[in-house]
XYZ file of C-alpha atoms in Angstrom:
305
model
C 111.271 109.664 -16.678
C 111.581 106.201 -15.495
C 108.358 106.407 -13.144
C 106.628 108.208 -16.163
C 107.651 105.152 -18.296
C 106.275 102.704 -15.307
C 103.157 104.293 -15.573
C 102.603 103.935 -19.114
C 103.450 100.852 -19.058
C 101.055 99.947 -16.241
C 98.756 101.992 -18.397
C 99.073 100.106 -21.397
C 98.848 97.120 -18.941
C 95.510 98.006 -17.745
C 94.120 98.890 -21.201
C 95.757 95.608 -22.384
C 93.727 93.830 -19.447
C 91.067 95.721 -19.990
C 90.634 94.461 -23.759
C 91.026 91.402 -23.070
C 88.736 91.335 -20.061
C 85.955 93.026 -22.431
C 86.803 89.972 -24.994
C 86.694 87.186 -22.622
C 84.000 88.407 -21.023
C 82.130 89.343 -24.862
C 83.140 85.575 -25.347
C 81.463 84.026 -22.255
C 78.302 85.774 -22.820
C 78.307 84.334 -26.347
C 79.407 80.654 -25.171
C 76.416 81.282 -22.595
C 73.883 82.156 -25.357
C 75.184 79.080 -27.350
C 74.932 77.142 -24.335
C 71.084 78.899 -23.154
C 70.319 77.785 -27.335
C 71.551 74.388 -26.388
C 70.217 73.407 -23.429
C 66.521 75.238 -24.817
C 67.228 72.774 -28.068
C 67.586 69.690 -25.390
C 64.921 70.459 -23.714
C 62.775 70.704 -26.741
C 63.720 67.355 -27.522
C 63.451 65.779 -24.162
C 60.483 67.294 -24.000
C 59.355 65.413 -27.674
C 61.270 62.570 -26.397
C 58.908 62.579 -23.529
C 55.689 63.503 -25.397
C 56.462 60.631 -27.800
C 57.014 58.142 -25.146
C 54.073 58.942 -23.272
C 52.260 58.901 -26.823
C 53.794 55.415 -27.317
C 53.285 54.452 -23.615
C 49.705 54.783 -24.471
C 49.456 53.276 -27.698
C 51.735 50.404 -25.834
C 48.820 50.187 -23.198
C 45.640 50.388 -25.752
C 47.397 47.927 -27.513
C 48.122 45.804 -24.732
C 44.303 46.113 -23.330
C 43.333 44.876 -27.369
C 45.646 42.337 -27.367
C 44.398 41.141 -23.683
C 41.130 40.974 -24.854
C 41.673 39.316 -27.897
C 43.745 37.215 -25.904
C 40.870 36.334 -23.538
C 38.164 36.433 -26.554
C 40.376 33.790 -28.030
C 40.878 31.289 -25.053
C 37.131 32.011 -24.233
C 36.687 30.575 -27.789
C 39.380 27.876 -27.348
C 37.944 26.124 -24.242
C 34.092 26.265 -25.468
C 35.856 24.718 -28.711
C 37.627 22.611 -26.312
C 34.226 21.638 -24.311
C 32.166 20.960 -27.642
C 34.953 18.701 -28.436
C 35.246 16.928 -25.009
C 31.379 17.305 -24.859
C 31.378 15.841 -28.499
C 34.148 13.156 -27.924
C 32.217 11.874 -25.292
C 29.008 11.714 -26.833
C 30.517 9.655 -29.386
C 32.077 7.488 -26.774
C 27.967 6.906 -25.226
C 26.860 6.290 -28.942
C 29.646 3.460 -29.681
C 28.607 1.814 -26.579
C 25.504 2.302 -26.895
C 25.656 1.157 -30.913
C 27.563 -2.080 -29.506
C 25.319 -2.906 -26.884
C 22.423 -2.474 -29.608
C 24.828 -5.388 -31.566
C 24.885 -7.290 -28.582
C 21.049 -7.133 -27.648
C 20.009 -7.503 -31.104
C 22.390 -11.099 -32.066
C 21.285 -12.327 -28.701
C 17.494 -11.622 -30.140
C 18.179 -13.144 -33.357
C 19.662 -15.935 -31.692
C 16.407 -16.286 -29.951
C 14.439 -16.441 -32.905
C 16.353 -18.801 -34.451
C 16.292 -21.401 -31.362
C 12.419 -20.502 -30.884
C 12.020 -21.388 -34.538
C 13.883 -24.592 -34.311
C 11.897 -25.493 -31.174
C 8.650 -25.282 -32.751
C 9.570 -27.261 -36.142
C 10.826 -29.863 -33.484
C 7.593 -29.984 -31.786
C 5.611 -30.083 -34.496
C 7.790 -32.978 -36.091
C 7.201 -34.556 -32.175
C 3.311 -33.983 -32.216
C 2.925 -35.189 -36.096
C 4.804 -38.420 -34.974
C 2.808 -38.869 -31.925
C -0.761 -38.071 -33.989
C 0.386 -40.643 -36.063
C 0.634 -43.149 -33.522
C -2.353 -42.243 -31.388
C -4.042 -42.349 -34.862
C -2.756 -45.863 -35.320
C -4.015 -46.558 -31.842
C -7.346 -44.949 -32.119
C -7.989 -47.063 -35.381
C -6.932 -50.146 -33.801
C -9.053 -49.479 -30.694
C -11.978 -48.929 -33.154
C -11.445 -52.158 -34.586
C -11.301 -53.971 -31.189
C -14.499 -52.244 -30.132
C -16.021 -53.162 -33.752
C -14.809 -56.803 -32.721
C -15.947 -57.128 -29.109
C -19.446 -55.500 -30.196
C -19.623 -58.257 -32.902
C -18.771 -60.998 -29.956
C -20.725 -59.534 -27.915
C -24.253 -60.391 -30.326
C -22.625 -63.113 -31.738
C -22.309 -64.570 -27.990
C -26.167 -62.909 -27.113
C -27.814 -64.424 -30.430
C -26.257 -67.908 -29.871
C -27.063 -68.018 -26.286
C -30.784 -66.711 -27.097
C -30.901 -69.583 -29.839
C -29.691 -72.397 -27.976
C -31.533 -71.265 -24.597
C -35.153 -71.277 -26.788
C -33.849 -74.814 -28.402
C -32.839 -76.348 -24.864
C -29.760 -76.803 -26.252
C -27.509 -74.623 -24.080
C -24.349 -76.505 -22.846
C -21.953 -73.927 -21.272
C -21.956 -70.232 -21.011
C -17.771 -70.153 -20.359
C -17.863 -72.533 -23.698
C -19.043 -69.804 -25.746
C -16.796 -66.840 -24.223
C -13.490 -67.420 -25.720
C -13.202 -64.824 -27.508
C -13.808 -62.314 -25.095
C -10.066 -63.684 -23.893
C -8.860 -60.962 -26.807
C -11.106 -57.743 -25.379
C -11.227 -58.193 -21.588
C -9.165 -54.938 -21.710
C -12.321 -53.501 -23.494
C -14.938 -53.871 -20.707
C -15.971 -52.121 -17.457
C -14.349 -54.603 -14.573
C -17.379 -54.901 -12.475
C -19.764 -55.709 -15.017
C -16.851 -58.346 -16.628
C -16.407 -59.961 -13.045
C -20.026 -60.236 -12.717
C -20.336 -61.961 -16.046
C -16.843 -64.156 -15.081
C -18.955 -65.499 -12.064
C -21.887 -66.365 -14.155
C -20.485 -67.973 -16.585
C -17.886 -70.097 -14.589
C -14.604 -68.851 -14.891
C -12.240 -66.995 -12.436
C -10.874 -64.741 -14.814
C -11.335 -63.539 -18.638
C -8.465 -65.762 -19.660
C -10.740 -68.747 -19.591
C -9.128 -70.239 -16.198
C -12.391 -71.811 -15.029
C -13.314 -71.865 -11.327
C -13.944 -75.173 -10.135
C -15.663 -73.940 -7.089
C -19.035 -72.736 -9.354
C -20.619 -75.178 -11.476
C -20.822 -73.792 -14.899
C -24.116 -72.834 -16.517
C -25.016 -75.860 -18.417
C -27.205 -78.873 -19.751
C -26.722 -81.948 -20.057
C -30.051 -83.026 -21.399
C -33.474 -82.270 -21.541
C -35.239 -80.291 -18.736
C -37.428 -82.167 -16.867
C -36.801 -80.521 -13.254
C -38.806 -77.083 -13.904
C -37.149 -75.864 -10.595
C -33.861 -75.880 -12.583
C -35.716 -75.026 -15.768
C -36.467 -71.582 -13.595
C -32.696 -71.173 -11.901
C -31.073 -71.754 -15.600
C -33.478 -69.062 -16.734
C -32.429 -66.275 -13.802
C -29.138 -67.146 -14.904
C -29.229 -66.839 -18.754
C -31.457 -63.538 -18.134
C -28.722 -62.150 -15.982
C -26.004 -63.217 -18.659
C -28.176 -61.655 -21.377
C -28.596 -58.236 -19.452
C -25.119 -58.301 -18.724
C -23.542 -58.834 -21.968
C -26.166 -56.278 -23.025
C -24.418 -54.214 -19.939
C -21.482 -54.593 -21.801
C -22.690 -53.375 -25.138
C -23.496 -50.343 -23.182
C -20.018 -49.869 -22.009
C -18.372 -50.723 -25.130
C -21.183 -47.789 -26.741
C -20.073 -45.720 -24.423
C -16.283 -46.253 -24.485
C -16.078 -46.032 -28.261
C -17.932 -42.562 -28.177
C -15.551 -41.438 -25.371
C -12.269 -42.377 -27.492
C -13.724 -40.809 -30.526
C -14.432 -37.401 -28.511
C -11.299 -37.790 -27.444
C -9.475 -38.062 -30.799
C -11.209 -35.189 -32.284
C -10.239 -33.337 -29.477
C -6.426 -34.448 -29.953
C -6.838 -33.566 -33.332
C -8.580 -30.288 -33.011
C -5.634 -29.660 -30.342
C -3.383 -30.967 -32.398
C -4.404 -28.489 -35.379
C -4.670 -25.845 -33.122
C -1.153 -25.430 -31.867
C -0.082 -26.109 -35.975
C -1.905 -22.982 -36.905
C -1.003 -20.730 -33.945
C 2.808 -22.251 -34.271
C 2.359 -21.218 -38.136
C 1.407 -17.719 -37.020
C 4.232 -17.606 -35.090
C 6.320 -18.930 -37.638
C 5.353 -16.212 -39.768
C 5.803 -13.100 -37.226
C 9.275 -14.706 -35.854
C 10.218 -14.470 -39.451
C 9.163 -11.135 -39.535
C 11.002 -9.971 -36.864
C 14.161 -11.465 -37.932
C 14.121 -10.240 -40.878
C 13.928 -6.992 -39.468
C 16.417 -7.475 -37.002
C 18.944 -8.690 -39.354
C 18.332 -5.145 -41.184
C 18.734 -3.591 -37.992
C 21.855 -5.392 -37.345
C 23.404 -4.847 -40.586
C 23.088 -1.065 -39.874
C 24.075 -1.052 -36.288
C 27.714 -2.364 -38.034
C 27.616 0.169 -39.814
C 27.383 2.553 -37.360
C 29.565 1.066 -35.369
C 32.774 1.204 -37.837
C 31.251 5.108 -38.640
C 31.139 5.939 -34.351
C 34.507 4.427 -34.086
C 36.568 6.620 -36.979
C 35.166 9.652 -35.714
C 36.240 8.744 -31.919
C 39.682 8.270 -33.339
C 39.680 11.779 -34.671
């Protein structure tokens, strides 16, 4: 009875086992379908999680390549903006200097004008004053030669008269005034009529050594008649020497004083030309300056930009 019992009860033992090893075991087949579901479910989304980063991965990298080359478009515009603006900065820099060397060239110009101007008014005033002397001169020297040439046939007339009378005295008596135009005559022909007529120089100092040309009564010695004849001959052909010289001079100091004056004239109208082109010119470098200012103020703003 008792084993019978044991038996049933290891019976009921077995069955109870068995149950619950079909139920535990029922159970882990459905934990390992929810488990199969879940791990199938994480892959899925690792594997999305995956797609979707390599998708972004990409777009991160297309993007990346844009962005690079708009990066390198944009510093590629950036340093040629940079080099038209050096390039440009500089240029500006040549043109100021340039525009202020311009100033300097053209005020030292102008400058030049204005002292080449002032030089020629102050020659001209120099030349006009000078003209007027020399003109003074020439006039005077005119009147001197008008004078001599007067003494000079005064002196030839009275000696012709008094040598026809007989009356001749003294040659030196009669060439006084000659003392005021000795300056006038050609030397030689002045000492050779000094000797003749008895006196060492033109100032009337008489040379005691030569007896003067004279006489001192009537000519009865035809010898001396003859030698006081040669002698008022030569005296006549020299004073007539003289008149030559004194021709001669006056036409030489009046071709000379047309020539000062044509000269004179001359340089007025070419200096009047000048005048009028130096004018000119600084007119229109005084223009030219004015702008240059101008340009300079405009060169320097846009250099301080």
């Amino acid at each position: 009875m008792k084993t019978a019992l044991v038996l049933c009860l290891f019976a009921l033992l077995g069955c109870s086992l068995a149950i619950e090893s079909q139920a535990s075991l029922a159970s882990l087949l459905a934990m390992k379908a929810q488990a199969s579901g879940a791990i199938d479910s994480a892959m899925g989304v690792l594997f999305d999680l995956k797609k979707a980063s390599l998708t972004e991965k990409q777009d991160l990298e297309n993007r990346n390549k844009t962005e690079e080359a708009d990066g390198t478009r944009a510093i590629a515009e950036l340093t040629q903006i940079l080099n038209v603006a050096q390039t440009n900065y500089q240029n500006g820099v040549e043109h100021r200097e340039f525009v202020e060397k311009e100033i300097e060239d053209t005020e030292k110009h102008i400058v030049w004008i204005e002292n080449r101007l002032a030089e020629i008014e102050r020659k001209l005033e120099e030349l006009a004053v000078q003209r007027c002397h020399a003109n003074a001169l020439f006039v005077q020297s005119l009147k001197e030669h008008g004078d001599a040439e007067k003494a000079i046939k005064v002196l030839d007339a009275e000696i012709q008269r008094l040598s026809a009378a007989g009356e001749l005295t003294e040659i030196k008596s009669l060439t006084e005034k000659f003392q005021l135009y000795g300056h006038l005559f050609e030397q030689d022909a002045l000492n050779s009529f000094v000797q003749l007529a008895g006196v060492d120089d033109i100032t009337g100092h008489q040379d005691n050594s030569r007896g003067a040309l004279e006489l001192k009564g009537p000519d009865t010695n035809p010898g001396q008649r003859n030698l006081k004849g040669t002698l008022v001959t030569k005296v006549l052909n020299l004073l007539h020497k003289l008149l030559d010289h004194l021709a001669a001079s006056r036409k030489n100091l009046e071709e000379h004083e047309i020539q000062a004056a044509y000269d004179y004239a001359n340089f007025k109208a070419q200096s009047e030309l000048e005048n009028v082109t130096l004018r000119a010119d600084h007119e229109r470098k005084s223009a030219y300056l004015a702008k240059l200012e101008i340009d300079l103020e405009v060169a320097r703003e846009n250099e301080d930009r």
